[in-house]
Coordinates of C-alpha atoms in Angstrom, one line a residue:
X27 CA 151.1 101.6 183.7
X28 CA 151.7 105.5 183.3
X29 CA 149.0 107.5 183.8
X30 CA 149.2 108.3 179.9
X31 CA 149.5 105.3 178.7
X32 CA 146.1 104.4 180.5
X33 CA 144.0 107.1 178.8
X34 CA 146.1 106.3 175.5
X35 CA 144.8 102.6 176.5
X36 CA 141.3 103.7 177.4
X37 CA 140.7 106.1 174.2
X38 CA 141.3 103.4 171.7
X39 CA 139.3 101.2 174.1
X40 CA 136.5 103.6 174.0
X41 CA 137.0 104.6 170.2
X42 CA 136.5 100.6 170.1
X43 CA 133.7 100.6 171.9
X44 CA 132.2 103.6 170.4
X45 CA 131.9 101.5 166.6
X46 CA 128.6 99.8 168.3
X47 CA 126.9 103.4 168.0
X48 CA 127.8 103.6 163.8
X49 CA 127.3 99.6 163.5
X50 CA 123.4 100.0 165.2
X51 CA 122.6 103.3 164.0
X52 CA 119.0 102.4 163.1
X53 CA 118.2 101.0 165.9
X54 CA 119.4 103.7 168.4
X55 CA 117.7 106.3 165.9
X56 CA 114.6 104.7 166.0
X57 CA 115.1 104.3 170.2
X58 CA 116.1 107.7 170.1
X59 CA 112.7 108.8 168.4
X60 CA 110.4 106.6 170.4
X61 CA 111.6 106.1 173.4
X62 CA 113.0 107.6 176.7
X63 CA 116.5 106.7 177.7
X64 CA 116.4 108.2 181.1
X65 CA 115.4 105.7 183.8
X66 CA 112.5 106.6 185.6
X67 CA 114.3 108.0 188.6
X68 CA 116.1 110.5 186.8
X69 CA 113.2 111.8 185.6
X70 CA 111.6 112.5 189.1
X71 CA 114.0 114.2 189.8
X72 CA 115.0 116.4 187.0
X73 CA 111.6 117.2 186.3
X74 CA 111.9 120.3 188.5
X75 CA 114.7 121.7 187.0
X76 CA 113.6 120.7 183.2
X77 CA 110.3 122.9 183.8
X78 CA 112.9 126.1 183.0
X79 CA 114.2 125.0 179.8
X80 CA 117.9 124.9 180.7
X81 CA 120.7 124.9 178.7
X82 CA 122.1 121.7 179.2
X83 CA 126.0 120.4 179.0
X84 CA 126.2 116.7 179.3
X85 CA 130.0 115.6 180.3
X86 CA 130.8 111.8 178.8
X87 CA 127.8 112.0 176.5
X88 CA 128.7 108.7 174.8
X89 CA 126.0 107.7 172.4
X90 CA 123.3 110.7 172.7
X91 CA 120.7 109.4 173.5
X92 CA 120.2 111.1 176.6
X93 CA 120.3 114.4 175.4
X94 CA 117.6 113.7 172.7
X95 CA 115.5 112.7 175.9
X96 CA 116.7 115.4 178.0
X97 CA 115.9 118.1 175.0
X98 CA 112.3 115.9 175.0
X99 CA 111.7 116.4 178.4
X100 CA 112.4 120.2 178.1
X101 CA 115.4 121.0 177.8
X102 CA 116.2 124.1 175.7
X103 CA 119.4 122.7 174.0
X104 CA 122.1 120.3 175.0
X105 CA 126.0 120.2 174.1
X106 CA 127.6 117.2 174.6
X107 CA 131.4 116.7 175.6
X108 CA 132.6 113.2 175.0
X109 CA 136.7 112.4 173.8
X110 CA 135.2 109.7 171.2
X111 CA 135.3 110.7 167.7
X112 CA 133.3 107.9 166.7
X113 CA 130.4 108.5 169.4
X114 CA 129.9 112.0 168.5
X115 CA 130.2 112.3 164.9
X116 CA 127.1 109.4 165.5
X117 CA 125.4 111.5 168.4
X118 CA 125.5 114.3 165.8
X119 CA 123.9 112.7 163.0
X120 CA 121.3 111.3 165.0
X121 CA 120.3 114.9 166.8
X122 CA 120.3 116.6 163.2
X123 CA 117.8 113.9 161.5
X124 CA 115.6 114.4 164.5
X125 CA 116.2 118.1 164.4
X126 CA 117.3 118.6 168.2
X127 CA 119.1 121.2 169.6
X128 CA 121.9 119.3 170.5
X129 CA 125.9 119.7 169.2
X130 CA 129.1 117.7 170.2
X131 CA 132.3 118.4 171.4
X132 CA 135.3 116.1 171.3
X133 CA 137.2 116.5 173.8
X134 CA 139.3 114.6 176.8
X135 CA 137.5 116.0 180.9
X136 CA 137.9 117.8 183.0
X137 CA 138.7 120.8 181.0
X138 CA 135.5 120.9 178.6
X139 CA 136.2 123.7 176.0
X140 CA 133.6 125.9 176.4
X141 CA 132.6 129.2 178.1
X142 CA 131.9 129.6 182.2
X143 CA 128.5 130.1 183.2
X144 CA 127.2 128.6 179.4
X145 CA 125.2 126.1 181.8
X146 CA 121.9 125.9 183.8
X147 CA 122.5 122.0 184.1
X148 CA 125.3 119.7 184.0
X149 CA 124.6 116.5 183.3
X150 CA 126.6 113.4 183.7
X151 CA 126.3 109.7 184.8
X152 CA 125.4 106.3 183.4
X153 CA 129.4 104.8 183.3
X154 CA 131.1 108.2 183.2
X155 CA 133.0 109.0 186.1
X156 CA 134.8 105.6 185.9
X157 CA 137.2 107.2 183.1
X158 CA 138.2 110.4 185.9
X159 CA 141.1 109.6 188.0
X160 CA 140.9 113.0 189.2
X161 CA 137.1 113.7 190.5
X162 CA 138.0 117.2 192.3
X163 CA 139.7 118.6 189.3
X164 CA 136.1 117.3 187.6
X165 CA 134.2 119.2 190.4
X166 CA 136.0 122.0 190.0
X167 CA 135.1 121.9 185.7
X168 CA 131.6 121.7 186.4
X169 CA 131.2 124.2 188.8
X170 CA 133.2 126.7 186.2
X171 CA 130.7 125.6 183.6
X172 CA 127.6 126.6 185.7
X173 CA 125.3 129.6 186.1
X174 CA 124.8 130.7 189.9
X175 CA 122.1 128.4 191.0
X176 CA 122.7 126.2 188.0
X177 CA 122.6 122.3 188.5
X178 CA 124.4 119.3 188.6
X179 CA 123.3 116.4 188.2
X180 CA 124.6 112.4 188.4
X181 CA 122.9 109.6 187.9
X182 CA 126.0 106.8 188.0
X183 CA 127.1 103.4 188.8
X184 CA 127.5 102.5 192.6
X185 CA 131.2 102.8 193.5
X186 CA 130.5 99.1 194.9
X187 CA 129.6 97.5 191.6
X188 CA 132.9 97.0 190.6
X189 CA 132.8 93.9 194.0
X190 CA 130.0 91.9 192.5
X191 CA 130.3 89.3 190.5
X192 CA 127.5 88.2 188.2
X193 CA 126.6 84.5 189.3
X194 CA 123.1 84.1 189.0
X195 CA 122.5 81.8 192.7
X196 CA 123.6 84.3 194.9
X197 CA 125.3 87.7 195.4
X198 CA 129.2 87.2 195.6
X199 CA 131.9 89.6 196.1
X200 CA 135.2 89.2 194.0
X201 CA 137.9 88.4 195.6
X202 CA 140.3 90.2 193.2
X203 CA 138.4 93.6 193.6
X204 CA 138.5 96.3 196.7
X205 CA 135.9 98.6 197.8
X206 CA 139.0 101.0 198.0
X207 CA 141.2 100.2 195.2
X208 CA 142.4 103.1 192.9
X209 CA 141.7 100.9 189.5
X210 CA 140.5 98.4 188.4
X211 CA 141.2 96.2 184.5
X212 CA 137.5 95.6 183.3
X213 CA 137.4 92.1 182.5
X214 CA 133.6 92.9 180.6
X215 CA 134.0 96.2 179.3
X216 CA 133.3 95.5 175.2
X217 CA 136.6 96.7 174.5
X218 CA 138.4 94.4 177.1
X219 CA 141.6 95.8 178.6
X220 CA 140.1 99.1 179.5
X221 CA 141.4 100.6 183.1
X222 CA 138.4 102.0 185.5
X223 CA 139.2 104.5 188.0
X224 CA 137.4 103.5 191.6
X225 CA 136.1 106.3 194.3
X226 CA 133.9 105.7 197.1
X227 CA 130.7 107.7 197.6
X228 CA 132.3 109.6 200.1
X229 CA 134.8 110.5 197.7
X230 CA 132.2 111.7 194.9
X231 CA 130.4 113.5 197.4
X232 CA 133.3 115.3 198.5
X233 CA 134.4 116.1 195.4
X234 CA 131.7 118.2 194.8
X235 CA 131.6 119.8 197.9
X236 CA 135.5 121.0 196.8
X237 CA 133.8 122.7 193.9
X238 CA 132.0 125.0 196.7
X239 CA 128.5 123.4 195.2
X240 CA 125.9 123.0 197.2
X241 CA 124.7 119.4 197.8
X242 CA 120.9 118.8 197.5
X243 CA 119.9 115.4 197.1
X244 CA 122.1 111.7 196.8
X245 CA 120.0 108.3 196.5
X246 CA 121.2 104.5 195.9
X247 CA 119.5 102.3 193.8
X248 CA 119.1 98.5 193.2
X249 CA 118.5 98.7 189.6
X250 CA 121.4 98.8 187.2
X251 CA 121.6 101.0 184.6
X252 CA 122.9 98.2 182.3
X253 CA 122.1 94.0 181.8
X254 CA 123.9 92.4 179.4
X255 CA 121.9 90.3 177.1
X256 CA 121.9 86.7 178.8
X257 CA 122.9 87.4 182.7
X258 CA 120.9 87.4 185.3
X259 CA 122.9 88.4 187.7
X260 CA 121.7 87.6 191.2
X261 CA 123.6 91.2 192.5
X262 CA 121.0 93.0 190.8
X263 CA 117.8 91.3 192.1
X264 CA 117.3 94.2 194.5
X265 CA 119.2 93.6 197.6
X266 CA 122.5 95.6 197.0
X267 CA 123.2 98.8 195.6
X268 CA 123.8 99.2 191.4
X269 CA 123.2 102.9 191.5
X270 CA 123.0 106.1 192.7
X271 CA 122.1 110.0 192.3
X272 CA 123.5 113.1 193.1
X273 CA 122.1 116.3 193.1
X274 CA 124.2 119.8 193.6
X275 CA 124.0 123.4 192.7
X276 CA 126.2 126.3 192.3
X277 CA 125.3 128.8 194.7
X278 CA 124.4 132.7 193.7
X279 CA 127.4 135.5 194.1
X280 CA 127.4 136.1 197.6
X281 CA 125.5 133.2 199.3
X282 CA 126.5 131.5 202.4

């Protein structure tokens, strides 16, 4: 498979995907007005950066409900970049009923159209950077987006998820995956067919060290950031890794 003919493959996959956010409109409006879509741990640690009112972009913003949270927890505004039609014509309507300060781009990454240094915070994370085959080239995006000492900030899938099956007796790894494989099909992605890209967390983290940014915090988490409804899958009850986060900044003019 060409390299076009996977993100032809993964747009209409995505586009697919995407129809959940029109079909349960309501309900994410209503989610979106009462309740916090960041986990709890993303909170902790954006908290010091939210207490400037940043101008946010969030990269992948799929549905929007993260910027409605982010703009709640005090962010100034929040421009979202996602290359679904369908999720940000949605991610629109719901910012302007709740009257946030939030607009979306469509648009395929790295290579967001906006202005250098429009940024005090890039966001990203939650089943994003599995659509970049190129993570430098991302790097490199994000770090032309920021202000000097403006953030990034990931909080993503564990590159290892993509080895752990979801029986319910016992963690397994499958034996059709790699730890460091290049792709992967996604045999549960709603829109089956779709083609992830794989890097290791060496590989993130050195990505953004390409970009010159300066790297400030990385955790892993047990938790995922997604269940589906009905699996229990014993891979999440707490003993191997479903997530992790990545904090960097863009150093001032200068700086060594």
């Amino acid at each position: 498979m060409t390299p076009s003919s996977k993100l032809n493959g993964n747009r209409s996959a995505w586009e697919a995907a995407s129809e959940k956010h029109v079909r349960e409109y309501q309900e994410l409006l209503a989610r979106a007005r009462n309740e916090c879509s960041l986990f709890a741990q993303e909170l902790d640690l954006l908290r010091p950066i939210l207490a400037h009112s940043p101008e946010v972009v969030h990269l992948q913003s799929g549905h929007g409900l993260d910027d409605i949270a982010l703009v709640d927890a005090g962010a100034r505004s929040v421009v979202g970049v996602d290359f679904s039609q369908v999720a940000a014509t949605a991610a629109q309507r719901r910012a302007d009923e709740l009257g946030a300060p939030c607009r979306y781009v469509v648009a395929e990454l790295p290579g967001a159209p906006l202005h250098d240094a429009c940024a005090d915070l890039v966001y990203t994370g939650k089943g994003a950077l599995i659509w970049l085959p190129d993570l430098r080239a991302w790097a490199a995006d994000v770090a032309r987006l920021l202000r000097p000492e403006g953030h990034l900030f990931v909080y993503e899938s564990h590159p290892a998820v993509p080895l752990w099956t979801w029986d319910e007796d016992e963690p397994r790894i499958r034996a059709d995956r790699g730890y460091f494989e290049r792709s992967h099909v996604n045999d549960t992605f709603p829109a089956h067919g779709a083609v992830e890209y794989q890097a290791t967390l060496a590989e993130v983290i050195n990505a953004v060290l390409s970009a010159d940014l300066e790297l400030q915090y990385v955790a892993e988490f047990a938790e995922p950031f997604w269940r589906p409804d009905g699996v229990a899958a014993a891979a999440w009850g707490g003993r191997l890794p479903n997530m992790f986060a990545l904090v960097a900044r863009r150093r001032r003019a200068g700086a060594i």
